[in-house]
Short mmCIF file of C-alpha atoms in Angstrom, two decimals:
data_model
loop_
_atom_site.label_atom_id
_atom_site.label_comp_id
_atom_site.label_asym_id
_atom_site.label_seq_id
_atom_site.Cartn_x
_atom_site.Cartn_y
_atom_site.Cartn_z
CA UNK A 1 7.44 20.77 7.71
CA UNK A 2 10.23 19.70 10.09
CA UNK A 3 10.36 19.60 13.88
CA UNK A 4 12.28 22.90 13.89
CA UNK A 5 9.45 24.64 12.03
CA UNK A 6 6.69 23.13 14.17
CA UNK A 7 5.30 25.88 16.38
CA UNK A 8 3.15 25.71 19.50
CA UNK A 9 0.28 27.02 17.41
CA UNK A 10 0.74 24.13 14.93
CA UNK A 11 0.77 21.67 17.81
CA UNK A 12 -2.38 23.18 19.27
CA UNK A 13 -4.13 22.94 15.91
CA UNK A 14 -3.16 19.27 15.47
CA UNK A 15 -4.47 18.48 18.95
CA UNK A 16 -7.62 20.50 18.37
CA UNK A 17 -8.46 18.50 15.24
CA UNK A 18 -7.72 15.16 16.91
CA UNK A 19 -9.63 15.99 20.10
CA UNK A 20 -12.50 17.25 17.95
CA UNK A 21 -12.86 13.76 16.52
CA UNK A 22 -12.82 12.21 19.99
CA UNK A 23 -9.29 10.80 20.16
CA UNK A 24 -6.27 11.28 22.39
CA UNK A 25 -2.73 12.09 21.23
CA UNK A 26 -1.32 8.74 22.39
CA UNK A 27 0.97 8.13 19.43
CA UNK A 28 4.11 10.24 19.16
CA UNK A 29 3.60 13.16 16.77
CA UNK A 30 7.15 13.46 15.47
CA UNK A 31 7.06 12.62 11.73
CA UNK A 32 8.08 15.41 9.38
CA UNK A 33 6.32 16.03 6.08
CA UNK A 34 9.21 14.30 4.31
CA UNK A 35 8.92 11.27 6.60
CA UNK A 36 5.19 11.07 5.90
CA UNK A 37 6.01 11.17 2.17
CA UNK A 38 8.80 8.63 2.59
CA UNK A 39 6.61 6.02 4.27
CA UNK A 40 4.23 5.96 1.30
CA UNK A 41 7.10 6.20 -1.19
CA UNK A 42 8.72 3.23 0.56
CA UNK A 43 5.56 1.12 0.43
CA UNK A 44 4.95 1.95 -3.23
CA UNK A 45 8.61 0.96 -3.78
CA UNK A 46 9.00 0.73 -7.55
CA UNK A 47 11.95 -1.60 -6.90
CA UNK A 48 9.52 -4.11 -5.39
CA UNK A 49 6.32 -4.26 -7.43
CA UNK A 50 7.90 -2.71 -10.51
CA UNK A 51 10.47 -5.53 -10.68
CA UNK A 52 8.70 -8.55 -9.18
CA UNK A 53 5.64 -8.01 -11.40
CA UNK A 54 7.49 -6.68 -14.45
CA UNK A 55 6.49 -9.71 -16.54
CA UNK A 56 2.87 -8.55 -16.50
CA UNK A 57 3.92 -5.94 -19.05
CA UNK A 58 6.26 -7.94 -21.29
CA UNK A 59 4.13 -11.10 -21.25
CA UNK A 60 0.98 -9.31 -22.32
CA UNK A 61 1.67 -6.75 -25.06
CA UNK A 62 5.45 -6.46 -24.90
CA UNK A 63 7.20 -3.10 -24.74
CA UNK A 64 4.03 -1.01 -24.89
CA UNK A 65 3.05 -2.51 -21.55
CA UNK A 66 5.89 -0.51 -20.01
CA UNK A 67 5.96 2.53 -22.29
CA UNK A 68 2.20 3.17 -22.45
CA UNK A 69 0.56 0.80 -19.96
CA UNK A 70 2.58 2.15 -17.05
CA UNK A 71 1.42 5.72 -17.77
CA UNK A 72 -2.26 4.73 -18.01
CA UNK A 73 -2.14 2.60 -14.86
CA UNK A 74 -0.39 5.35 -12.89
CA UNK A 75 -3.08 7.82 -14.00
CA UNK A 76 -5.71 5.49 -12.53
CA UNK A 77 -3.85 5.39 -9.20
CA UNK A 78 -3.41 9.16 -9.41
CA UNK A 79 -7.17 9.74 -9.45
CA UNK A 80 -7.52 7.78 -6.22
CA UNK A 81 -4.61 9.67 -4.66
CA UNK A 82 -6.10 13.08 -5.47
CA UNK A 83 -9.48 12.16 -4.03
CA UNK A 84 -7.95 10.61 -0.89
CA UNK A 85 -5.72 13.66 -0.35
CA UNK A 86 -8.77 15.93 -0.24
CA UNK A 87 -10.46 13.75 2.40
CA UNK A 88 -7.24 13.23 4.40
CA UNK A 89 -6.79 16.99 4.74
CA UNK A 90 -10.21 17.30 6.38
CA UNK A 91 -9.98 14.17 8.58
CA UNK A 92 -6.33 13.49 9.53
CA UNK A 93 -6.55 10.43 11.80
CA UNK A 94 -4.83 7.05 12.10
CA UNK A 95 -6.81 4.41 10.25
CA UNK A 96 -7.85 7.18 7.88
CA UNK A 97 -9.99 5.23 5.42
CA UNK A 98 -12.05 3.63 8.19
CA UNK A 99 -12.76 6.98 9.83
CA UNK A 100 -13.56 8.67 6.53
CA UNK A 101 -16.10 6.00 5.62
CA UNK A 102 -17.62 6.16 9.10
CA UNK A 103 -17.88 9.95 9.29
CA UNK A 104 -19.07 10.43 5.71
CA UNK A 105 -21.29 7.35 5.74
CA UNK A 106 -22.40 5.27 8.70
CA UNK A 107 -21.29 2.50 11.03
CA UNK A 108 -21.65 -0.17 8.35
CA UNK A 109 -19.65 1.64 5.65
CA UNK A 110 -16.90 2.34 8.19
CA UNK A 111 -16.86 -1.25 9.43
CA UNK A 112 -16.78 -2.67 5.88
CA UNK A 113 -14.02 -0.28 4.81
CA UNK A 114 -11.98 -1.20 7.87
CA UNK A 115 -12.09 -4.89 7.08
CA UNK A 116 -11.39 -4.38 3.38
CA UNK A 117 -8.41 -2.15 4.16
CA UNK A 118 -7.11 -4.33 6.97
CA UNK A 119 -7.27 -7.51 4.88
CA UNK A 120 -5.77 -5.61 1.95
CA UNK A 121 -2.87 -4.42 4.09
CA UNK A 122 -2.22 -7.90 5.51
CA UNK A 123 -2.30 -9.43 2.02
CA UNK A 124 -0.15 -6.68 0.51
CA UNK A 125 2.38 -7.22 3.30
CA UNK A 126 2.31 -10.91 2.42
CA UNK A 127 2.71 -10.13 -1.29
CA UNK A 128 5.61 -7.75 -0.64
CA UNK A 129 7.46 -10.17 1.62
CA UNK A 130 6.76 -13.16 -0.65
CA UNK A 131 8.16 -11.08 -3.52
CA UNK A 132 11.20 -10.23 -1.40
CA UNK A 133 11.70 -13.91 -0.59
CA UNK A 134 11.55 -14.97 -4.24
CA UNK A 135 13.82 -12.08 -5.19
CA UNK A 136 16.35 -13.28 -2.60
CA UNK A 137 16.13 -16.84 -3.91
CA UNK A 138 16.65 -15.61 -7.47
CA UNK A 139 19.66 -13.47 -6.58
CA UNK A 140 21.52 -14.74 -3.53
CA UNK A 141 19.61 -17.93 -2.75
CA UNK A 142 22.17 -20.22 -4.37
CA UNK A 143 24.76 -19.01 -1.86
CA UNK A 144 22.65 -20.60 0.86
CA UNK A 145 21.41 -23.60 -1.10
CA UNK A 146 17.88 -22.17 -1.37
CA UNK A 147 15.68 -23.24 -4.27
CA UNK A 148 12.43 -21.48 -3.36
CA UNK A 149 10.49 -24.34 -1.78
CA UNK A 150 7.31 -23.34 0.11
CA UNK A 151 9.01 -24.06 3.43
CA UNK A 152 11.98 -21.84 2.56
CA UNK A 153 9.70 -19.01 1.46
CA UNK A 154 7.60 -19.17 4.63
CA UNK A 155 10.72 -19.32 6.81
CA UNK A 156 12.33 -16.37 5.06
CA UNK A 157 9.13 -14.32 5.29
CA UNK A 158 8.76 -15.15 8.99
CA UNK A 159 12.31 -14.00 9.77
CA UNK A 160 12.09 -10.67 7.93
CA UNK A 161 8.58 -9.98 9.28
CA UNK A 162 9.81 -10.38 12.85
CA UNK A 163 12.65 -7.93 12.14
CA UNK A 164 10.20 -5.49 10.54
CA UNK A 165 7.91 -5.74 13.57
CA UNK A 166 10.82 -5.19 15.96
CA UNK A 167 11.81 -1.99 14.13
CA UNK A 168 8.21 -0.77 14.39
CA UNK A 169 8.01 -1.74 18.06
CA UNK A 170 10.81 0.61 19.07
CA UNK A 171 9.12 3.86 18.10
CA UNK A 172 8.02 5.85 15.07
CA UNK A 173 11.32 7.79 15.08
CA UNK A 174 13.24 4.61 14.25
CA UNK A 175 10.68 3.64 11.61
CA UNK A 176 10.77 7.14 10.10
CA UNK A 177 14.56 7.13 10.05
CA UNK A 178 14.59 3.82 8.17
CA UNK A 179 11.87 4.80 5.70
CA UNK A 180 13.59 8.16 5.11
CA UNK A 181 16.73 6.21 4.25
CA UNK A 182 14.62 3.89 2.11
CA UNK A 183 13.42 6.85 0.05
CA UNK A 184 16.97 7.89 -0.77
CA UNK A 185 17.99 4.27 -1.41
CA UNK A 186 15.12 3.76 -3.84
CA UNK A 187 16.02 6.94 -5.71
CA UNK A 188 19.73 6.10 -5.84
CA UNK A 189 19.36 2.44 -6.77
CA UNK A 190 16.76 3.22 -9.42
CA UNK A 191 18.99 5.86 -10.97
CA UNK A 192 21.90 3.40 -11.14
CA UNK A 193 19.62 0.69 -12.58
CA UNK A 194 18.32 3.05 -15.29
CA UNK A 195 21.81 4.21 -16.30
CA UNK A 196 23.17 0.65 -16.23
CA UNK A 197 20.34 -0.70 -18.40
CA UNK A 198 20.83 2.02 -21.00
CA UNK A 199 24.62 1.87 -20.90
CA UNK A 200 24.91 -1.93 -21.21
CA UNK A 201 21.96 -2.52 -23.54
CA UNK A 202 23.14 -4.34 -26.70
CA UNK A 203 21.02 -1.95 -28.75
CA UNK A 204 18.32 0.58 -28.00
CA UNK A 205 15.12 0.57 -30.01
CA UNK A 206 12.80 3.17 -28.48
CA UNK A 207 9.94 2.08 -30.73
CA UNK A 208 9.54 -0.90 -28.38
CA UNK A 209 7.90 1.43 -25.88
CA UNK A 210 4.86 1.99 -28.08
CA UNK A 211 4.83 -1.25 -30.08
CA UNK A 212 2.02 -3.69 -29.28
CA UNK A 213 2.95 -7.36 -29.69
CA UNK A 214 0.91 -10.34 -28.56
CA UNK A 215 3.04 -12.29 -26.09
CA UNK A 216 0.20 -14.06 -24.31
CA UNK A 217 0.23 -17.81 -23.70
CA UNK A 218 3.46 -19.70 -24.30
CA UNK A 219 5.05 -16.70 -26.04
CA UNK A 220 4.95 -14.91 -22.68
CA UNK A 221 6.03 -17.83 -20.54
CA UNK A 222 2.44 -18.61 -19.53
CA UNK A 223 2.02 -15.50 -17.38
CA UNK A 224 -1.36 -14.91 -19.06
CA UNK A 225 -3.52 -17.36 -21.04
CA UNK A 226 -3.54 -17.13 -24.84
CA UNK A 227 -5.71 -14.31 -26.22
CA UNK A 228 -6.09 -12.72 -29.63
CA UNK A 229 -7.31 -9.37 -28.31
CA UNK A 230 -4.61 -6.72 -27.94
CA UNK A 231 -7.10 -4.45 -26.14
CA UNK A 232 -7.73 -7.13 -23.53
CA UNK A 233 -4.01 -7.77 -23.14
CA UNK A 234 -3.33 -4.04 -22.78
CA UNK A 235 -5.80 -3.91 -19.88
CA UNK A 236 -3.98 -6.85 -18.27
CA UNK A 237 -0.68 -4.98 -18.60
CA UNK A 238 -2.14 -2.31 -16.29
CA UNK A 239 -1.81 -4.78 -13.42
CA UNK A 240 1.90 -3.89 -13.22
CA UNK A 241 1.53 -0.14 -12.51
CA UNK A 242 -1.72 -0.40 -10.55
CA UNK A 243 -0.26 -3.03 -8.20
CA UNK A 244 2.98 -1.09 -7.83
CA UNK A 245 1.46 2.37 -7.28
CA UNK A 246 -0.54 1.57 -4.18
CA UNK A 247 0.04 1.77 -0.43
CA UNK A 248 -0.06 5.58 -0.34
CA UNK A 249 -2.81 5.31 2.28
CA UNK A 250 0.12 4.85 4.69
CA UNK A 251 0.44 8.63 4.82
CA UNK A 252 -3.14 8.82 6.09
CA UNK A 253 -2.62 5.96 8.57
CA UNK A 254 0.27 7.83 10.17
CA UNK A 255 -1.61 11.16 10.34
CA UNK A 256 -1.62 11.22 14.15
CA UNK A 257 2.17 10.89 14.11
CA UNK A 258 2.74 13.62 11.51
CA UNK A 259 3.45 17.29 12.19
CA UNK A 260 0.76 19.62 10.86
CA UNK A 261 -1.04 16.61 9.42
CA UNK A 262 -3.90 18.40 7.66
CA UNK A 263 -1.32 20.13 5.45
CA UNK A 264 1.43 17.50 5.30
CA UNK A 265 -0.54 14.29 4.66
CA UNK A 266 -2.35 15.27 1.44
CA UNK A 267 0.87 16.63 -0.06
CA UNK A 268 2.69 13.43 0.90
CA UNK A 269 0.03 11.26 -0.74
CA UNK A 270 0.22 13.20 -4.02
CA UNK A 271 4.02 13.51 -4.00
CA UNK A 272 4.60 9.81 -3.35
CA UNK A 273 2.36 8.80 -6.25
CA UNK A 274 3.72 11.45 -8.62
CA UNK A 275 7.41 10.72 -8.06
CA UNK A 276 6.93 6.95 -8.01
CA UNK A 277 5.02 7.16 -11.29
CA UNK A 278 7.61 9.32 -13.07
CA UNK A 279 10.71 7.52 -11.84
CA UNK A 280 9.02 4.15 -12.22
CA UNK A 281 8.22 4.86 -15.87
CA UNK A 282 11.86 5.66 -16.53
CA UNK A 283 12.86 2.42 -14.79
CA UNK A 284 10.48 0.00 -16.53
CA UNK A 285 11.20 1.68 -19.86
CA UNK A 286 14.96 1.30 -19.38
CA UNK A 287 14.58 -2.38 -18.44
CA UNK A 288 12.41 -2.94 -21.52
CA UNK A 289 14.97 -1.26 -23.79
CA UNK A 290 17.77 -3.32 -22.26
CA UNK A 291 16.24 -6.73 -23.06
CA UNK A 292 18.53 -8.17 -25.77
CA UNK A 293 15.71 -9.95 -27.62
CA UNK A 294 12.20 -8.90 -26.59
CA UNK A 295 10.53 -12.06 -27.89
CA UNK A 296 13.03 -14.28 -26.07
CA UNK A 297 12.75 -12.14 -22.96
CA UNK A 298 8.95 -12.31 -22.91
CA UNK A 299 9.17 -16.09 -23.23
CA UNK A 300 11.10 -16.12 -19.93
CA UNK A 301 7.86 -15.14 -18.18
CA UNK A 302 8.38 -14.18 -14.55
CA UNK A 303 12.18 -14.52 -14.96
CA UNK A 304 12.47 -11.79 -17.59
CA UNK A 305 14.10 -9.26 -15.27
CA UNK A 306 16.70 -11.70 -13.95
CA UNK A 307 17.52 -13.08 -17.40
CA UNK A 308 18.00 -9.54 -18.72
CA UNK A 309 20.32 -8.55 -15.89
CA UNK A 310 22.29 -11.79 -16.32
CA UNK A 311 22.68 -11.07 -20.03
CA UNK A 312 23.82 -7.44 -19.93
CA UNK A 313 25.39 -6.46 -16.60
CA UNK A 314 28.82 -7.19 -15.13
CA UNK A 315 28.51 -9.54 -12.17
CA UNK A 316 29.77 -7.00 -9.63
CA UNK A 317 27.31 -4.32 -10.71
CA UNK A 318 24.43 -6.77 -10.91
CA UNK A 319 25.02 -8.06 -7.39
CA UNK A 320 25.42 -4.55 -5.99
CA UNK A 321 22.09 -3.56 -7.55
CA UNK A 322 20.45 -6.73 -6.28
CA UNK A 323 21.60 -5.94 -2.74
CA UNK A 324 20.18 -2.40 -2.92
CA UNK A 325 16.90 -3.70 -4.36
CA UNK A 326 16.67 -6.39 -1.67
CA UNK A 327 17.15 -3.83 1.12
CA UNK A 328 14.55 -1.55 -0.49
CA UNK A 329 12.06 -4.41 -0.65
CA UNK A 330 12.68 -5.26 3.02
CA UNK A 331 12.08 -1.63 4.01
CA UNK A 332 8.95 -1.62 1.86
CA UNK A 333 7.62 -4.44 4.04
CA UNK A 334 8.70 -2.59 7.19
CA UNK A 335 6.65 0.46 6.18
CA UNK A 336 3.68 -1.78 5.41
CA UNK A 337 3.81 -3.21 8.94
CA UNK A 338 3.52 0.40 10.16
CA UNK A 339 0.48 1.03 7.97
CA UNK A 340 -1.28 -2.23 8.87
CA UNK A 341 -0.66 -1.81 12.60
CA UNK A 342 -2.06 1.75 12.63
CA UNK A 343 -5.18 0.55 10.82
CA UNK A 344 -5.59 -2.27 13.33
CA UNK A 345 -4.97 0.11 16.25
CA UNK A 346 -7.47 2.71 15.01
CA UNK A 347 -10.20 0.14 14.35
CA UNK A 348 -9.65 -1.52 17.73
CA UNK A 349 -9.73 1.87 19.48
CA UNK A 350 -13.41 2.00 18.56
CA UNK A 351 -14.04 -1.64 19.51
CA UNK A 352 -13.93 -2.81 15.90
CA UNK A 353 -12.24 -6.17 16.46
CA UNK A 354 -14.67 -8.78 17.81
CA UNK A 355 -11.98 -10.08 20.18
CA UNK A 356 -9.08 -8.27 21.83
CA UNK A 357 -9.88 -4.67 20.87
CA UNK A 358 -8.86 -3.28 24.26
CA UNK A 359 -5.42 -4.88 24.02
CA UNK A 360 -4.87 -3.97 20.37
CA UNK A 361 -5.69 -0.33 21.12
CA UNK A 362 -3.05 -0.01 23.83
CA UNK A 363 -0.09 2.27 23.22
CA UNK A 364 3.27 1.63 24.88
CA UNK A 365 4.12 4.55 27.22
CA UNK A 366 7.80 3.86 26.55
CA UNK A 367 7.79 3.69 22.75
CA UNK A 368 4.50 5.48 21.97
CA UNK A 369 3.62 2.74 19.47
CA UNK A 370 0.67 0.28 19.39
CA UNK A 371 2.91 -2.70 20.13
CA UNK A 372 0.12 -5.31 20.38
CA UNK A 373 -1.30 -4.18 17.03
CA UNK A 374 2.18 -4.33 15.46
CA UNK A 375 2.81 -7.92 16.51
CA UNK A 376 -0.73 -9.05 15.70
CA UNK A 377 -0.41 -7.69 12.16
CA UNK A 378 2.93 -9.49 11.81
CA UNK A 379 1.55 -12.81 13.04
CA UNK A 380 -1.52 -12.57 10.80
CA UNK A 381 0.70 -11.94 7.79
CA UNK A 382 2.91 -14.95 8.57
CA UNK A 383 -0.17 -17.17 8.90
CA UNK A 384 -1.47 -15.81 5.61
CA UNK A 385 1.82 -16.53 3.83
CA UNK A 386 1.91 -20.05 5.28
CA UNK A 387 -1.57 -20.79 3.94
CA UNK A 388 -0.75 -19.23 0.57
CA UNK A 389 2.36 -21.38 0.16
CA UNK A 390 1.02 -24.72 1.36
CA UNK A 391 -2.58 -24.67 0.09
CA UNK A 392 -2.78 -24.92 -3.69
CA UNK A 393 -5.79 -23.39 -5.44
CA UNK A 394 -6.33 -25.31 -8.65
CA UNK A 395 -2.65 -25.16 -9.53
CA UNK A 396 -2.81 -21.39 -10.01
CA UNK A 397 0.28 -19.34 -9.21
CA UNK A 398 -0.32 -18.27 -5.59
CA UNK A 399 1.77 -15.13 -5.88
CA UNK A 400 -0.47 -13.66 -8.58
CA UNK A 401 -3.60 -14.56 -6.59
CA UNK A 402 -2.11 -12.72 -3.60
CA UNK A 403 -1.33 -9.69 -5.75
CA UNK A 404 -4.76 -9.49 -7.32
CA UNK A 405 -6.69 -10.18 -4.10
CA UNK A 406 -4.70 -7.33 -2.60
CA UNK A 407 -5.66 -5.02 -5.46
CA UNK A 408 -9.36 -5.69 -5.04
CA UNK A 409 -9.44 -5.36 -1.26
CA UNK A 410 -7.28 -2.23 -1.12
CA UNK A 411 -8.92 -0.34 -3.94
CA UNK A 412 -12.41 -1.19 -2.71
CA UNK A 413 -11.39 0.26 0.66
CA UNK A 414 -10.26 3.40 -1.19
CA UNK A 415 -13.43 3.60 -3.28
CA UNK A 416 -16.02 3.48 -0.47
CA UNK A 417 -14.92 6.69 1.32
CA UNK A 418 -14.25 8.38 -2.03
CA UNK A 419 -17.83 7.75 -3.19
CA UNK A 420 -19.17 8.87 0.20
CA UNK A 421 -17.00 11.97 0.03
CA UNK A 422 -18.31 12.80 -3.44
CA UNK A 423 -21.90 12.53 -2.15
CA UNK A 424 -21.44 14.41 1.14
CA UNK A 425 -18.95 17.16 0.25
CA UNK A 426 -20.61 20.47 1.05
CA UNK A 427 -23.38 18.89 3.14
CA UNK A 428 -23.85 18.74 6.92
CA UNK A 429 -21.65 15.64 7.11
CA UNK A 430 -18.75 17.41 5.42
CA UNK A 431 -19.46 21.14 5.38
CA UNK A 432 -15.89 22.42 5.00
CA UNK A 433 -12.83 21.19 3.15
CA UNK A 434 -9.48 20.93 4.86
CA UNK A 435 -6.59 23.29 4.05
CA UNK A 436 -5.71 21.18 0.98
CA UNK A 437 -8.66 21.69 -1.35
CA UNK A 438 -9.24 20.84 -5.02
CA UNK A 439 -12.57 22.64 -5.09
CA UNK A 440 -15.97 20.95 -5.31
CA UNK A 441 -16.09 20.53 -9.09
CA UNK A 442 -12.60 19.07 -9.59
CA UNK A 443 -12.90 16.89 -6.48
CA UNK A 444 -16.14 15.30 -7.68
CA UNK A 445 -14.70 14.75 -11.16
CA UNK A 446 -11.69 12.97 -9.67
CA UNK A 447 -14.06 10.86 -7.56
CA UNK A 448 -15.99 9.79 -10.67
CA UNK A 449 -12.75 8.90 -12.46
CA UNK A 450 -11.72 6.86 -9.40
CA UNK A 451 -14.95 4.84 -9.62
CA UNK A 452 -14.26 4.18 -13.31
CA UNK A 453 -10.74 3.15 -12.30
CA UNK A 454 -12.16 0.75 -9.69
CA UNK A 455 -14.28 -0.93 -12.37
CA UNK A 456 -11.21 -1.39 -14.57
CA UNK A 457 -9.13 -2.72 -11.67
CA UNK A 458 -11.78 -5.21 -10.63
CA UNK A 459 -12.19 -6.43 -14.22
CA UNK A 460 -8.49 -7.05 -14.83
CA UNK A 461 -7.84 -8.44 -11.34
CA UNK A 462 -10.28 -11.34 -11.77
CA UNK A 463 -9.27 -12.42 -15.28
CA UNK A 464 -7.65 -15.85 -15.86
CA UNK A 465 -5.39 -17.15 -14.48
CA UNK A 466 -6.58 -15.07 -11.50
CA UNK A 467 -10.29 -15.88 -11.79
CA UNK A 468 -10.15 -17.39 -8.28
CA UNK A 469 -9.94 -13.80 -7.02
CA UNK A 470 -13.56 -13.31 -8.09
CA UNK A 471 -14.69 -16.15 -5.84
CA UNK A 472 -12.53 -14.85 -2.99
CA UNK A 473 -14.17 -11.43 -3.34
CA UNK A 474 -17.70 -12.86 -3.52
CA UNK A 475 -16.97 -15.06 -0.52
CA UNK A 476 -15.72 -12.07 1.43
CA UNK A 477 -18.85 -10.04 0.64
CA UNK A 478 -21.14 -12.89 1.69
CA UNK A 479 -19.16 -13.41 4.91
CA UNK A 480 -19.29 -9.73 5.82
CA UNK A 481 -23.05 -9.65 5.20
CA UNK A 482 -23.56 -12.58 7.56
CA UNK A 483 -21.28 -11.10 10.22
CA UNK A 484 -22.79 -7.60 10.05
CA UNK A 485 -26.46 -8.54 10.12
CA UNK A 486 -25.92 -11.50 12.43
CA UNK A 487 -23.58 -9.98 15.02
CA UNK A 488 -21.70 -6.74 14.37
CA UNK A 489 -24.68 -4.49 13.72
CA UNK A 490 -25.70 -4.91 17.37
CA UNK A 491 -22.16 -4.86 18.82
CA UNK A 492 -20.09 -2.31 16.88
CA UNK A 493 -20.79 1.33 17.76
CA UNK A 494 -18.30 2.98 15.41
CA UNK A 495 -16.18 6.10 16.03
CA UNK A 496 -17.42 8.77 18.46
CA UNK A 497 -19.88 11.32 17.09
CA UNK A 498 -21.91 14.19 18.51
CA UNK A 499 -22.20 14.30 22.29
CA UNK A 500 -19.99 11.23 22.64
CA UNK A 501 -17.01 13.34 21.59
CA UNK A 502 -17.66 15.84 24.39
CA UNK A 503 -18.05 13.05 26.93
CA UNK A 504 -14.66 11.64 25.94
CA UNK A 505 -12.61 14.75 26.73
CA UNK A 506 -11.82 13.72 30.32
CA UNK A 507 -10.80 10.24 29.17
CA UNK A 508 -8.68 11.82 26.44
CA UNK A 509 -6.69 13.80 29.02
CA UNK A 510 -6.14 10.70 31.13
CA UNK A 511 -4.99 8.67 28.11
CA UNK A 512 -2.51 11.38 27.12
CA UNK A 513 -1.16 11.64 30.65
CA UNK A 514 -0.68 7.85 30.73
CA UNK A 515 1.74 8.01 27.78
CA UNK A 516 3.44 11.23 28.88
CA UNK A 517 1.85 13.53 26.31
CA UNK A 518 2.09 17.10 27.60
CA UNK A 519 0.81 19.00 24.60
CA UNK A 520 -2.80 19.57 25.70
#
């Protein structure tokens, strides 16, 4: 679906759905189906998570972590994507997950999902940009005398976050143009990386991809503690694909900016996960096959990718690839700012933030973007990165804590509306599916598999050396309980329902006129 194919009837239907949920068309609806796909594809960015976390495969069970573990982990993410696509087709709004949990559940489930998703998006933005900073230090940092000190990492993250926020500030068309380009860059750079790894590999032993070898403890550079259980280590290897194949909720968050959203968004969610999984498997497999000595490579720990590239590639090709990967990682963060800001905007639109909701829900008439939400998300992420770099938690690697906290928060925010959707599909709360429909039986099966996937993700995310994540999660649950029952239950009204939607129609027209929307 492109702008040329977008008819007046399509526009009327998009407005009808949005107005029917009690919201105005304040954001600019100008994203094509490809752009909606590209924003999720850019956030997934196999050149970011797939490279920065690659050691989680080699330092657990070796080559099978890439050859088999990647496939299993992507299947887990795929179950979530299928279930979310079904719900997104029926309820295409910004802040998707929050609205789904509110509509299919109640005020509390919506409020909890909003905070889980918002914190997950802020932490994933921090993880992406921290990964980009360390990637820069490991590739071009020596040119600038950078060694990766906490101060350098925070400074680098602050600079690129400001640039990412600026790009988002100046309209969704600019963001879409950049993420569209990011999609092509990821495809092109990954293709070159795959060919280069296979062409320059000293030898290719494909049996690596299904061979299980215990590289835990010192044999894997200390990425994971020593363990004698290959089953346990295989589960830990799933952290690589599960962390990488996430962020596809961005397609739902930009629903109100997407043409024919009820049709385009679910297809974009599925396509972004499918293509990232397939191309990503080819990439991690090629890197694994290119490692000159797998045992020596695993012993490099987090440096295994860099040491492999240093060993096999010509300098000119290596640096060209590093530049393409660095740009892709930057654009991955840019797309994440978009996703986080839309979540913050949508939640604030319903008075979700205890302070400043009215300001965070404002849309710039000039740029048709939630500028206050964009800059607030950016500032929160910079603060988060500062704390992560300068406050040590028992000597544990902060980057892995960030990654695994992100996994728990994000996938919990996916799971709540999925479970509610499974329970309410076909009832008064959700009587009819959207135009993209798996059917009741298959949808509920996928929902059950998603819940099983959530249990696996939570288990592996809190294992040593990331056991601090368990306490972070418990602390978050206790804090939300205190806040909800102590304050928010009386204050937060949730999204409009019933007669409130009808009462909002006059305000909706005024809001659309204020930003120059002429489609109603």
